[in-house]
């Protein structure tokens, strides 16, 4: 039993994150069906695939809207008032983090650090960085995404 | 069962160290010179010599998990405290298992665990056999100074064999390591991240009755009230009442 547990991570496990990213690109999310299929093809239990998928902010288990807002929630941004940015986005769109607007235009997500701490608070919309945010800027920024 | 591959874990797992014909390692624990077999961890060597180090995630004979950090000790020359359950002994190590720095660290760790733990000991089914509570008492940790958000997850009691109350989970991962379900694979994983971390089954869904072997290994090894058997009205609690001084 013990020898089994010390085995090196298998090739399948090493591939898991890449396969999850690929699935996210293809299907727009890592749904339960995608997880089940991945688990089967890599011979990894479903809970383990779900565990990895749920760890990363860039992977989601539910379908997203046309534009994906990722507001950073890590410490440097938090200290620079990320909370206010989240409130401004929520007020503007009428949805909270983890939700999508009824018209499918925006999904509002939170993310861990995106490496833009020198311009905190920061967020990404569809991979475009938006830096040194203030609640006042939010309305204008969101307007440019249709 | 296949023969264990000793070449890989000979330096890590004390379990196999009897196979090495080598001379013993001498080290100093709490000022006393002791000798121990190569391949032991600091924790194993200390326990063999009658020194107890508190642990919350360690399971004897299984690979170390290293999640709870309660087993930290001071090793001379090391910049930081080291986890004794996963650090192998080395010749000439000088170790302090109960120095003021170590005790203070352990206290803060337990305080942090309790700060996000529901204040439910009075009505908890496992209160009298709870390792978390016993360790808190041993370390004389009172009410936590930290005002942290409590973890809250709905109780999972759909299964008639096991109640999972993840609000009480201390994330030691013992259940993940201990479970050998019907398929021989553990049924649980860690999921999510940071404060939201949680031990899950499947796609974070209630435990499937048929996948579980009902062996209770996880329930017995869980150090908190997070995993328990459903108790029928009038049924006795396990074990005697645990009275805590102070
Ligand atoms: S009772 Fe046994 S099989 Fe079921 S979850 Fe616990 S350890 Fe796994
Ligand atoms: S459920 Fe119990 S054994 Fe499993 S990680 Fe939580 S506290 Fe540890
Ligand atoms: S903390 Fe927000 S970008 Fe690093
Ligand atoms: S017992 Fe060593 S980290 Fe938990």
PDB file of N, CA and C in Angstrom, chain A residues 37-113:
ATOM      1  N   UNK A  37     -15.708  13.068 -18.691  1.00  0.00           N
ATOM      2  CA  UNK A  37     -14.996  12.530 -19.853  1.00  0.00           C
ATOM      3  C   UNK A  37     -13.481  12.547 -19.618  1.00  0.00           C
ATOM      4  N   UNK A  38     -12.995  13.652 -19.067  1.00  0.00           N
ATOM      5  CA  UNK A  38     -11.561  13.753 -18.774  1.00  0.00           C
ATOM      6  C   UNK A  38     -11.130  12.698 -17.761  1.00  0.00           C
ATOM      7  N   UNK A  39     -11.956  12.549 -16.725  1.00  0.00           N
ATOM      8  CA  UNK A  39     -11.635  11.580 -15.676  1.00  0.00           C
ATOM      9  C   UNK A  39     -11.507  10.193 -16.287  1.00  0.00           C
ATOM     10  N   UNK A  40     -12.432   9.890 -17.174  1.00  0.00           N
ATOM     11  CA  UNK A  40     -12.418   8.571 -17.792  1.00  0.00           C
ATOM     12  C   UNK A  40     -11.191   8.390 -18.686  1.00  0.00           C
ATOM     13  N   UNK A  41     -10.927   9.396 -19.528  1.00  0.00           N
ATOM     14  CA  UNK A  41      -9.847   9.203 -20.491  1.00  0.00           C
ATOM     15  C   UNK A  41      -8.474   9.217 -19.823  1.00  0.00           C
ATOM     16  N   UNK A  42      -8.340   9.922 -18.691  1.00  0.00           N
ATOM     17  CA  UNK A  42      -7.035   9.943 -18.018  1.00  0.00           C
ATOM     18  C   UNK A  42      -6.953   8.931 -16.876  1.00  0.00           C
ATOM     19  N   UNK A  43      -8.067   8.234 -16.630  1.00  0.00           N
ATOM     20  CA  UNK A  43      -8.129   7.272 -15.523  1.00  0.00           C
ATOM     21  C   UNK A  43      -7.778   7.923 -14.185  1.00  0.00           C
ATOM     22  N   UNK A  44      -8.359   9.101 -13.947  1.00  0.00           N
ATOM     23  CA  UNK A  44      -8.206   9.805 -12.671  1.00  0.00           C
ATOM     24  C   UNK A  44      -9.609   9.939 -12.089  1.00  0.00           C
ATOM     25  N   UNK A  45      -9.791   9.737 -10.784  1.00  0.00           N
ATOM     26  CA  UNK A  45     -11.142   9.865 -10.231  1.00  0.00           C
ATOM     27  C   UNK A  45     -11.746  11.260 -10.470  1.00  0.00           C
ATOM     28  N   UNK A  46     -13.070  11.280 -10.618  1.00  0.00           N
ATOM     29  CA  UNK A  46     -13.786  12.525 -10.890  1.00  0.00           C
ATOM     30  C   UNK A  46     -13.485  13.603  -9.835  1.00  0.00           C
ATOM     31  N   UNK A  47     -13.454  13.205  -8.557  1.00  0.00           N
ATOM     32  CA  UNK A  47     -13.260  14.216  -7.512  1.00  0.00           C
ATOM     33  C   UNK A  47     -11.894  14.883  -7.618  1.00  0.00           C
ATOM     34  N   UNK A  48     -10.939  14.132  -8.126  1.00  0.00           N
ATOM     35  CA  UNK A  48      -9.610  14.717  -8.258  1.00  0.00           C
ATOM     36  C   UNK A  48      -9.581  15.731  -9.397  1.00  0.00           C
ATOM     37  N   UNK A  49     -10.244  15.401 -10.498  1.00  0.00           N
ATOM     38  CA  UNK A  49     -10.323  16.337 -11.621  1.00  0.00           C
ATOM     39  C   UNK A  49     -11.080  17.587 -11.185  1.00  0.00           C
ATOM     40  N   UNK A  50     -12.177  17.385 -10.471  1.00  0.00           N
ATOM     41  CA  UNK A  50     -12.951  18.530  -9.989  1.00  0.00           C
ATOM     42  C   UNK A  50     -12.122  19.366  -9.016  1.00  0.00           C
ATOM     43  N   UNK A  51     -11.362  18.681  -8.168  1.00  0.00           N
ATOM     44  CA  UNK A  51     -10.517  19.374  -7.198  1.00  0.00           C
ATOM     45  C   UNK A  51      -9.534  20.304  -7.885  1.00  0.00           C
ATOM     46  N   UNK A  52      -8.923  19.828  -8.949  1.00  0.00           N
ATOM     47  CA  UNK A  52      -7.953  20.652  -9.683  1.00  0.00           C
ATOM     48  C   UNK A  52      -8.684  21.763 -10.437  1.00  0.00           C
ATOM     49  N   UNK A  53      -9.779  21.418 -11.100  1.00  0.00           N
ATOM     50  CA  UNK A  53     -10.516  22.417 -11.886  1.00  0.00           C
ATOM     51  C   UNK A  53     -11.007  23.554 -10.993  1.00  0.00           C
ATOM     52  N   UNK A  54     -11.466  23.218  -9.790  1.00  0.00           N
ATOM     53  CA  UNK A  54     -12.034  24.261  -8.925  1.00  0.00           C
ATOM     54  C   UNK A  54     -10.951  25.130  -8.292  1.00  0.00           C
ATOM     55  N   UNK A  55      -9.705  24.684  -8.347  1.00  0.00           N
ATOM     56  CA  UNK A  55      -8.611  25.444  -7.737  1.00  0.00           C
ATOM     57  C   UNK A  55      -8.266  26.683  -8.556  1.00  0.00           C
ATOM     58  N   UNK A  56      -8.338  26.573  -9.859  1.00  0.00           N
ATOM     59  CA  UNK A  56      -7.855  27.658 -10.726  1.00  0.00           C
ATOM     60  C   UNK A  56      -8.968  28.619 -11.115  1.00  0.00           C
ATOM     61  N   UNK A  57      -8.693  29.931 -10.954  1.00  0.00           N
ATOM     62  CA  UNK A  57      -9.730  30.925 -11.272  1.00  0.00           C
ATOM     63  C   UNK A  57      -9.988  31.030 -12.770  1.00  0.00           C
ATOM     64  N   UNK A  58      -9.041  30.572 -13.582  1.00  0.00           N
ATOM     65  CA  UNK A  58      -9.249  30.682 -15.026  1.00  0.00           C
ATOM     66  C   UNK A  58     -10.035  29.509 -15.593  1.00  0.00           C
ATOM     67  N   UNK A  59     -10.384  28.566 -14.743  1.00  0.00           N
ATOM     68  CA  UNK A  59     -11.240  27.459 -15.174  1.00  0.00           C
ATOM     69  C   UNK A  59     -12.574  27.622 -14.474  1.00  0.00           C
ATOM     70  N   UNK A  60     -13.673  27.413 -15.193  1.00  0.00           N
ATOM     71  CA  UNK A  60     -14.963  27.499 -14.514  1.00  0.00           C
ATOM     72  C   UNK A  60     -15.775  26.261 -14.827  1.00  0.00           C
ATOM     73  N   UNK A  61     -16.658  25.936 -13.898  1.00  0.00           N
ATOM     74  CA  UNK A  61     -17.460  24.735 -14.097  1.00  0.00           C
ATOM     75  C   UNK A  61     -18.844  25.079 -14.659  1.00  0.00           C
ATOM     76  N   UNK A  62     -19.098  26.371 -14.871  1.00  0.00           N
ATOM     77  CA  UNK A  62     -20.394  26.721 -15.475  1.00  0.00           C
ATOM     78  C   UNK A  62     -20.134  27.598 -16.700  1.00  0.00           C
ATOM     79  N   UNK A  63     -21.089  27.597 -17.648  1.00  0.00           N
ATOM     80  CA  UNK A  63     -20.881  28.380 -18.866  1.00  0.00           C
ATOM     81  C   UNK A  63     -20.810  29.872 -18.562  1.00  0.00           C
ATOM     82  N   UNK A  64     -20.027  30.609 -19.337  1.00  0.00           N
ATOM     83  CA  UNK A  64     -19.839  32.037 -19.095  1.00  0.00           C
ATOM     84  C   UNK A  64     -20.493  32.876 -20.182  1.00  0.00           C
ATOM     85  N   UNK A  65     -20.636  34.174 -19.888  1.00  0.00           N
ATOM     86  CA  UNK A  65     -21.208  35.095 -20.864  1.00  0.00           C
ATOM     87  C   UNK A  65     -20.196  35.482 -21.937  1.00  0.00           C
ATOM     88  N   UNK A  66     -20.585  36.450 -22.800  1.00  0.00           N
ATOM     89  CA  UNK A  66     -19.708  36.853 -23.909  1.00  0.00           C
ATOM     90  C   UNK A  66     -18.427  37.495 -23.414  1.00  0.00           C
ATOM     91  N   UNK A  67     -18.541  38.341 -22.392  1.00  0.00           N
ATOM     92  CA  UNK A  67     -17.371  39.010 -21.832  1.00  0.00           C
ATOM     93  C   UNK A  67     -17.159  38.537 -20.398  1.00  0.00           C
ATOM     94  N   UNK A  68     -15.924  38.187 -20.108  1.00  0.00           N
ATOM     95  CA  UNK A  68     -15.646  37.662 -18.771  1.00  0.00           C
ATOM     96  C   UNK A  68     -14.793  38.654 -17.983  1.00  0.00           C
ATOM     97  N   UNK A  69     -15.373  39.159 -16.895  1.00  0.00           N
ATOM     98  CA  UNK A  69     -14.654  40.094 -16.019  1.00  0.00           C
ATOM     99  C   UNK A  69     -14.009  39.289 -14.908  1.00  0.00           C
ATOM    100  N   UNK A  70     -12.707  39.459 -14.721  1.00  0.00           N
ATOM    101  CA  UNK A  70     -12.019  38.793 -13.614  1.00  0.00           C
ATOM    102  C   UNK A  70     -11.411  39.868 -12.719  1.00  0.00           C
ATOM    103  N   UNK A  71     -12.054  40.136 -11.597  1.00  0.00           N
ATOM    104  CA  UNK A  71     -11.516  41.139 -10.676  1.00  0.00           C
ATOM    105  C   UNK A  71     -10.593  40.427  -9.696  1.00  0.00           C
ATOM    106  N   UNK A  72      -9.398  40.995  -9.518  1.00  0.00           N
ATOM    107  CA  UNK A  72      -8.417  40.357  -8.638  1.00  0.00           C
ATOM    108  C   UNK A  72      -8.806  40.524  -7.180  1.00  0.00           C
ATOM    109  N   UNK A  73      -8.721  39.403  -6.428  1.00  0.00           N
ATOM    110  CA  UNK A  73      -9.111  39.449  -5.012  1.00  0.00           C
ATOM    111  C   UNK A  73      -7.930  39.181  -4.087  1.00  0.00           C
ATOM    112  N   UNK A  74      -6.712  39.080  -4.644  1.00  0.00           N
ATOM    113  CA  UNK A  74      -5.571  38.752  -3.782  1.00  0.00           C
ATOM    114  C   UNK A  74      -5.119  39.958  -2.962  1.00  0.00           C
ATOM    115  N   UNK A  75      -4.184  39.710  -2.063  1.00  0.00           N
ATOM    116  CA  UNK A  75      -3.896  40.696  -1.015  1.00  0.00           C
ATOM    117  C   UNK A  75      -3.538  42.107  -1.494  1.00  0.00           C
ATOM    118  N   UNK A  76      -2.544  42.276  -2.382  1.00  0.00           N
ATOM    119  CA  UNK A  76      -2.202  43.649  -2.792  1.00  0.00           C
ATOM    120  C   UNK A  76      -3.405  44.418  -3.350  1.00  0.00           C
ATOM    121  N   UNK A  77      -4.199  43.762  -4.186  1.00  0.00           N
ATOM    122  CA  UNK A  77      -5.382  44.438  -4.715  1.00  0.00           C
ATOM    123  C   UNK A  77      -6.397  44.699  -3.607  1.00  0.00           C
ATOM    124  N   UNK A  78      -6.515  43.740  -2.713  1.00  0.00           N
ATOM    125  CA  UNK A  78      -7.439  43.905  -1.591  1.00  0.00           C
ATOM    126  C   UNK A  78      -7.074  45.154  -0.784  1.00  0.00           C
ATOM    127  N   UNK A  79      -5.764  45.312  -0.537  1.00  0.00           N
ATOM    128  CA  UNK A  79      -5.316  46.456   0.260  1.00  0.00           C
ATOM    129  C   UNK A  79      -5.537  47.772  -0.468  1.00  0.00           C
ATOM    130  N   UNK A  80      -5.555  47.711  -1.789  1.00  0.00           N
ATOM    131  CA  UNK A  80      -5.757  48.930  -2.572  1.00  0.00           C
ATOM    132  C   UNK A  80      -7.233  49.120  -2.928  1.00  0.00           C
ATOM    133  N   UNK A  81      -8.118  48.398  -2.254  1.00  0.00           N
ATOM    134  CA  UNK A  81      -9.546  48.683  -2.402  1.00  0.00           C
ATOM    135  C   UNK A  81     -10.289  47.850  -3.442  1.00  0.00           C
ATOM    136  N   UNK A  82      -9.837  46.612  -3.678  1.00  0.00           N
ATOM    137  CA  UNK A  82     -10.528  45.744  -4.646  1.00  0.00           C
ATOM    138  C   UNK A  82     -12.008  45.580  -4.293  1.00  0.00           C
ATOM    139  N   UNK A  83     -12.293  45.608  -2.992  1.00  0.00           N
ATOM    140  CA  UNK A  83     -13.670  45.448  -2.526  1.00  0.00           C
ATOM    141  C   UNK A  83     -14.588  46.493  -3.181  1.00  0.00           C
ATOM    142  N   UNK A  84     -14.073  47.725  -3.261  1.00  0.00           N
ATOM    143  CA  UNK A  84     -14.864  48.811  -3.863  1.00  0.00           C
ATOM    144  C   UNK A  84     -15.076  48.582  -5.345  1.00  0.00           C
ATOM    145  N   UNK A  85     -14.059  48.010  -5.990  1.00  0.00           N
ATOM    146  CA  UNK A  85     -14.178  47.705  -7.419  1.00  0.00           C
ATOM    147  C   UNK A  85     -15.249  46.637  -7.634  1.00  0.00           C
ATOM    148  N   UNK A  86     -15.201  45.618  -6.768  1.00  0.00           N
ATOM    149  CA  UNK A  86     -16.208  44.558  -6.888  1.00  0.00           C
ATOM    150  C   UNK A  86     -17.606  45.137  -6.703  1.00  0.00           C
ATOM    151  N   UNK A  87     -17.744  46.013  -5.706  1.00  0.00           N
ATOM    152  CA  UNK A  87     -19.055  46.627  -5.466  1.00  0.00           C
ATOM    153  C   UNK A  87     -19.511  47.431  -6.674  1.00  0.00           C
ATOM    154  N   UNK A  88     -18.562  48.181  -7.269  1.00  0.00           N
ATOM    155  CA  UNK A  88     -18.916  49.006  -8.426  1.00  0.00           C
ATOM    156  C   UNK A  88     -19.368  48.132  -9.597  1.00  0.00           C
ATOM    157  N   UNK A  89     -18.659  47.043  -9.833  1.00  0.00           N
ATOM    158  CA  UNK A  89     -19.042  46.142 -10.923  1.00  0.00           C
ATOM    159  C   UNK A  89     -20.413  45.546 -10.623  1.00  0.00           C
ATOM    160  N   UNK A  90     -20.596  45.101  -9.373  1.00  0.00           N
ATOM    161  CA  UNK A  90     -21.867  44.481  -8.998  1.00  0.00           C
ATOM    162  C   UNK A  90     -23.014  45.460  -9.177  1.00  0.00           C
ATOM    163  N   UNK A  91     -22.789  46.717  -8.801  1.00  0.00           N
ATOM    164  CA  UNK A  91     -23.841  47.727  -8.905  1.00  0.00           C
ATOM    165  C   UNK A  91     -24.164  48.017 -10.365  1.00  0.00           C
ATOM    166  N   UNK A  92     -23.117  48.111 -11.165  1.00  0.00           N
ATOM    167  CA  UNK A  92     -23.277  48.428 -12.579  1.00  0.00           C
ATOM    168  C   UNK A  92     -24.057  47.329 -13.313  1.00  0.00           C
ATOM    169  N   UNK A  93     -23.748  46.079 -12.978  1.00  0.00           N
ATOM    170  CA  UNK A  93     -24.331  44.964 -13.716  1.00  0.00           C
ATOM    171  C   UNK A  93     -25.536  44.328 -13.019  1.00  0.00           C
ATOM    172  N   UNK A  94     -25.686  44.625 -11.734  1.00  0.00           N
ATOM    173  CA  UNK A  94     -26.788  44.018 -10.982  1.00  0.00           C
ATOM    174  C   UNK A  94     -26.576  42.541 -10.698  1.00  0.00           C
ATOM    175  N   UNK A  95     -25.338  42.075 -10.751  1.00  0.00           N
ATOM    176  CA  UNK A  95     -25.052  40.676 -10.412  1.00  0.00           C
ATOM    177  C   UNK A  95     -23.844  40.625  -9.482  1.00  0.00           C
ATOM    178  N   UNK A  96     -23.737  39.537  -8.748  1.00  0.00           N
ATOM    179  CA  UNK A  96     -22.604  39.355  -7.837  1.00  0.00           C
ATOM    180  C   UNK A  96     -21.543  38.481  -8.476  1.00  0.00           C
ATOM    181  N   UNK A  97     -20.395  38.340  -7.807  1.00  0.00           N
ATOM    182  CA  UNK A  97     -19.347  37.467  -8.319  1.00  0.00           C
ATOM    183  C   UNK A  97     -19.877  36.045  -8.506  1.00  0.00           C
ATOM    184  N   UNK A  98     -19.464  35.408  -9.604  1.00  0.00           N
ATOM    185  CA  UNK A  98     -19.922  34.045  -9.868  1.00  0.00           C
ATOM    186  C   UNK A  98     -21.227  34.004 -10.639  1.00  0.00           C
ATOM    187  N   UNK A  99     -21.696  35.201 -11.100  1.00  0.00           N
ATOM    188  CA  UNK A  99     -22.967  35.223 -11.832  1.00  0.00           C
ATOM    189  C   UNK A  99     -22.783  35.801 -13.238  1.00  0.00           C
ATOM    190  N   UNK A 100     -23.801  35.566 -14.074  1.00  0.00           N
ATOM    191  CA  UNK A 100     -23.789  36.071 -15.443  1.00  0.00           C
ATOM    192  C   UNK A 100     -25.045  36.904 -15.643  1.00  0.00           C
ATOM    193  N   UNK A 101     -24.928  38.028 -16.365  1.00  0.00           N
ATOM    194  CA  UNK A 101     -26.116  38.861 -16.588  1.00  0.00           C
ATOM    195  C   UNK A 101     -27.135  38.093 -17.432  1.00  0.00           C
ATOM    196  N   UNK A 102     -28.400  38.456 -17.272  1.00  0.00           N
ATOM    197  CA  UNK A 102     -29.476  37.723 -17.947  1.00  0.00           C
ATOM    198  C   UNK A 102     -29.305  37.756 -19.460  1.00  0.00           C
ATOM    199  N   UNK A 103     -28.741  38.858 -20.005  1.00  0.00           N
ATOM    200  CA  UNK A 103     -28.576  38.944 -21.450  1.00  0.00           C
ATOM    201  C   UNK A 103     -27.294  38.251 -21.934  1.00  0.00           C
ATOM    202  N   UNK A 104     -26.571  37.660 -21.013  1.00  0.00           N
ATOM    203  CA  UNK A 104     -25.363  36.918 -21.400  1.00  0.00           C
ATOM    204  C   UNK A 104     -24.198  37.809 -21.801  1.00  0.00           C
ATOM    205  N   UNK A 105     -24.303  39.110 -21.519  1.00  0.00           N
ATOM    206  CA  UNK A 105     -23.246  40.005 -21.972  1.00  0.00           C
ATOM    207  C   UNK A 105     -22.004  39.901 -21.083  1.00  0.00           C
ATOM    208  N   UNK A 106     -22.214  39.810 -19.784  1.00  0.00           N
ATOM    209  CA  UNK A 106     -21.074  39.762 -18.858  1.00  0.00           C
ATOM    210  C   UNK A 106     -21.172  38.596 -17.883  1.00  0.00           C
ATOM    211  N   UNK A 107     -20.024  37.987 -17.614  1.00  0.00           N
ATOM    212  CA  UNK A 107     -19.896  37.143 -16.424  1.00  0.00           C
ATOM    213  C   UNK A 107     -18.938  37.851 -15.499  1.00  0.00           C
ATOM    214  N   UNK A 108     -19.264  37.824 -14.215  1.00  0.00           N
ATOM    215  CA  UNK A 108     -18.473  38.526 -13.215  1.00  0.00           C
ATOM    216  C   UNK A 108     -17.807  37.474 -12.331  1.00  0.00           C
ATOM    217  N   UNK A 109     -16.476  37.424 -12.418  1.00  0.00           N
ATOM    218  CA  UNK A 109     -15.726  36.426 -11.658  1.00  0.00           C
ATOM    219  C   UNK A 109     -14.655  37.126 -10.834  1.00  0.00           C
ATOM    220  N   UNK A 110     -14.197  36.430  -9.796  1.00  0.00           N
ATOM    221  CA  UNK A 110     -13.049  36.912  -9.042  1.00  0.00           C
ATOM    222  C   UNK A 110     -11.866  36.007  -9.366  1.00  0.00           C
ATOM    223  N   UNK A 111     -10.666  36.556  -9.273  1.00  0.00           N
ATOM    224  CA  UNK A 111      -9.498  35.737  -9.564  1.00  0.00           C
ATOM    225  C   UNK A 111      -8.431  35.944  -8.500  1.00  0.00           C
ATOM    226  N   UNK A 112      -7.520  35.004  -8.426  1.00  0.00           N
ATOM    227  CA  UNK A 112      -6.329  35.218  -7.611  1.00  0.00           C
ATOM    228  C   UNK A 112      -5.374  36.083  -8.409  1.00  0.00           C
ATOM    229  N   UNK A 113      -4.293  36.489  -7.787  1.00  0.00           N
ATOM    230  CA  UNK A 113      -3.360  37.453  -8.370  1.00  0.00           C
ATOM    231  C   UNK A 113      -3.081  37.205  -9.854  1.00  0.00           C
TER     232      UNK A 113
END
